[in-house]
């Protein structure tokens, strides 16, 4: 793997969502936080039932890997503009509605969308690897907040209407 060249053609979009302030919520309101996460994951799974997807659960969020059926530039852009942006908007709306049931903890989510070449890990077939996960992680650290969706550079290059 030291000499492995990274694939240059993306095979998936990644929709990452993360619970803001989860460390503090877990200390103060673990039960409510846990229920919110379960409700959110179930709701998001229902929103994505028609997609070819995989999950990389991060505990207080998830990397949702949405596999591309076609890998040419037009198809990648079209899927992003017509499917991914609509899906993320639906997820934000659903998260706000779920949050209303948990007014005592006021949970908020942040979203980052990435695009890259995703591979299954060699030793754990329920885990995935990609350099795009590192880019998403960097963006999450400085994410502007729950009302905004952040995009990695690879998405920004292909979706011109952001």
Short mmCIF file of C-alpha atoms in Angstrom, two decimals:
data_model
loop_
_atom_site.label_atom_id
_atom_site.label_comp_id
_atom_site.label_asym_id
_atom_site.label_seq_id
_atom_site.Cartn_x
_atom_site.Cartn_y
_atom_site.Cartn_z
CA UNK A 1 0.00 0.00 0.00
CA UNK A 2 2.97 2.35 0.36
CA UNK A 3 3.27 2.56 -3.43
CA UNK A 4 -0.45 2.68 -4.09
CA UNK A 5 -1.52 5.46 -6.41
CA UNK A 6 -4.86 6.90 -5.42
CA UNK A 7 -7.63 6.45 -8.01
CA UNK A 8 -8.45 9.72 -9.73
CA UNK A 9 -12.00 8.94 -10.85
CA UNK A 10 -14.61 9.40 -8.11
CA UNK A 11 -16.91 6.49 -7.44
CA UNK A 12 -19.09 8.03 -4.71
CA UNK A 13 -20.43 11.14 -3.06
CA UNK A 14 -20.10 11.28 0.70
CA UNK A 15 -22.71 13.04 2.78
CA UNK A 16 -21.30 13.51 6.26
CA UNK A 17 -23.43 14.67 9.14
CA UNK A 18 -22.19 15.31 12.63
CA UNK A 19 -23.87 16.30 15.88
CA UNK A 20 -22.63 19.67 17.09
CA UNK A 21 -21.42 19.62 20.71
CA UNK A 22 -21.87 15.89 21.12
CA UNK A 23 -19.20 15.60 23.82
CA UNK A 24 -21.03 18.02 26.11
CA UNK A 25 -24.41 16.52 25.29
CA UNK A 26 -23.14 13.05 26.10
CA UNK A 27 -22.02 14.18 29.56
CA UNK A 28 -25.19 16.10 30.39
CA UNK A 29 -27.98 14.32 28.47
CA UNK A 30 -26.69 11.00 27.19
CA UNK A 31 -30.10 9.29 26.96
CA UNK A 32 -31.77 12.11 25.04
CA UNK A 33 -28.74 12.52 22.78
CA UNK A 34 -28.67 8.79 22.05
CA UNK A 35 -32.40 8.77 21.21
CA UNK A 36 -31.95 11.78 18.94
CA UNK A 37 -29.16 9.96 17.07
CA UNK A 38 -31.27 6.83 16.67
CA UNK A 39 -34.27 8.83 15.42
CA UNK A 40 -32.06 10.79 13.02
CA UNK A 41 -30.31 7.72 11.59
CA UNK A 42 -33.64 5.95 11.08
CA UNK A 43 -35.13 9.00 9.36
CA UNK A 44 -32.12 9.51 7.09
CA UNK A 45 -32.12 5.83 6.19
CA UNK A 46 -35.75 6.17 5.10
CA UNK A 47 -34.91 9.25 2.99
CA UNK A 48 -32.20 7.28 1.20
CA UNK A 49 -33.97 3.96 0.73
CA UNK A 50 -33.80 4.21 -3.07
CA UNK A 51 -30.04 4.92 -3.23
CA UNK A 52 -27.13 2.50 -3.57
CA UNK A 53 -25.38 3.42 -0.33
CA UNK A 54 -23.08 2.30 2.44
CA UNK A 55 -22.58 3.70 5.92
CA UNK A 56 -19.45 4.52 7.86
CA UNK A 57 -20.87 5.31 11.31
CA UNK A 58 -18.82 7.75 13.37
CA UNK A 59 -20.90 7.46 16.56
CA UNK A 60 -22.23 11.01 16.71
CA UNK A 61 -22.74 11.15 12.96
CA UNK A 62 -22.26 9.18 9.78
CA UNK A 63 -20.41 9.21 6.50
CA UNK A 64 -23.08 8.16 4.03
CA UNK A 65 -21.44 6.83 0.89
CA UNK A 66 -23.69 7.21 -2.15
CA UNK A 67 -22.22 5.10 -4.94
CA UNK A 68 -22.16 6.51 -8.46
CA UNK A 69 -23.66 4.36 -11.21
CA UNK A 70 -21.73 6.25 -13.89
CA UNK A 71 -18.31 7.83 -13.61
CA UNK A 72 -18.12 10.32 -16.47
CA UNK A 73 -17.94 14.01 -15.55
CA UNK A 74 -21.44 14.89 -16.80
CA UNK A 75 -23.07 12.06 -14.83
CA UNK A 76 -21.11 12.95 -11.69
CA UNK A 77 -22.20 16.59 -11.91
CA UNK A 78 -25.81 15.74 -12.78
CA UNK A 79 -26.10 13.28 -9.86
CA UNK A 80 -24.65 15.90 -7.51
CA UNK A 81 -26.90 18.70 -8.68
CA UNK A 82 -30.13 16.74 -8.98
CA UNK A 83 -29.81 14.09 -6.29
CA UNK A 84 -27.22 15.02 -3.67
CA UNK A 85 -28.22 18.66 -3.18
CA UNK A 86 -31.90 17.71 -2.95
CA UNK A 87 -31.12 14.88 -0.53
CA UNK A 88 -29.04 17.09 1.77
CA UNK A 89 -31.78 19.72 1.80
CA UNK A 90 -34.29 17.01 2.79
CA UNK A 91 -31.94 15.77 5.49
CA UNK A 92 -31.54 19.27 6.94
CA UNK A 93 -35.31 19.78 6.99
CA UNK A 94 -35.85 16.39 8.64
CA UNK A 95 -33.12 17.06 11.23
CA UNK A 96 -34.76 20.36 12.19
CA UNK A 97 -38.11 18.62 12.62
CA UNK A 98 -36.59 15.84 14.76
CA UNK A 99 -34.73 18.44 16.86
CA UNK A 100 -38.05 20.01 17.82
CA UNK A 101 -38.90 16.81 19.73
CA UNK A 102 -35.70 17.30 21.77
CA UNK A 103 -36.06 20.93 22.80
CA UNK A 104 -34.50 20.19 26.17
CA UNK A 105 -31.11 19.53 24.51
CA UNK A 106 -31.52 21.55 21.25
CA UNK A 107 -29.48 19.18 19.04
CA UNK A 108 -28.06 20.61 15.82
CA UNK A 109 -26.31 18.88 12.93
CA UNK A 110 -23.65 20.06 10.53
CA UNK A 111 -23.31 18.64 7.02
CA UNK A 112 -20.34 18.26 4.68
CA UNK A 113 -20.54 16.84 1.16
CA UNK A 114 -17.50 15.20 -0.42
CA UNK A 115 -16.74 13.38 -3.66
CA UNK A 116 -13.96 10.88 -4.11
CA UNK A 117 -12.77 7.38 -4.70
CA UNK A 118 -13.88 5.17 -1.82
CA UNK A 119 -12.47 1.72 -1.13
CA UNK A 120 -13.27 -0.96 1.40
CA UNK A 121 -10.52 -1.42 3.94
CA UNK A 122 -8.45 -4.54 3.41
CA UNK A 123 -8.86 -5.86 6.94
CA UNK A 124 -12.39 -4.71 7.80
CA UNK A 125 -15.02 -5.03 5.13
CA UNK A 126 -17.52 -2.93 7.07
CA UNK A 127 -15.19 0.10 6.95
CA UNK A 128 -14.17 2.34 4.09
CA UNK A 129 -11.14 4.45 3.30
CA UNK A 130 -10.49 7.50 1.16
CA UNK A 131 -8.41 10.64 1.31
CA UNK A 132 -11.72 12.50 0.97
CA UNK A 133 -12.59 11.54 4.57
CA UNK A 134 -9.58 13.59 5.74
CA UNK A 135 -10.81 16.61 3.77
CA UNK A 136 -14.24 16.24 5.32
CA UNK A 137 -12.65 16.01 8.78
CA UNK A 138 -10.72 19.23 8.21
CA UNK A 139 -13.87 21.05 7.12
CA UNK A 140 -15.83 19.75 10.12
CA UNK A 141 -13.37 21.45 12.48
CA UNK A 142 -14.16 24.89 11.06
CA UNK A 143 -17.73 24.25 9.91
CA UNK A 144 -19.82 27.43 9.99
CA UNK A 145 -22.89 25.87 11.63
CA UNK A 146 -26.15 23.99 11.27
CA UNK A 147 -27.80 26.21 8.65
CA UNK A 148 -24.93 25.77 6.19
CA UNK A 149 -23.76 22.81 4.11
CA UNK A 150 -20.02 22.75 3.48
CA UNK A 151 -18.46 21.18 0.39
CA UNK A 152 -15.01 19.73 -0.23
CA UNK A 153 -12.98 21.16 -3.12
CA UNK A 154 -13.73 18.12 -5.30
CA UNK A 155 -17.46 18.87 -5.06
CA UNK A 156 -16.99 22.59 -5.61
CA UNK A 157 -15.08 21.87 -8.84
CA UNK A 158 -17.95 19.85 -10.29
CA UNK A 159 -21.06 21.60 -8.97
CA UNK A 160 -20.93 25.12 -10.28
CA UNK A 161 -24.27 26.26 -8.82
CA UNK A 162 -23.26 26.08 -5.13
#
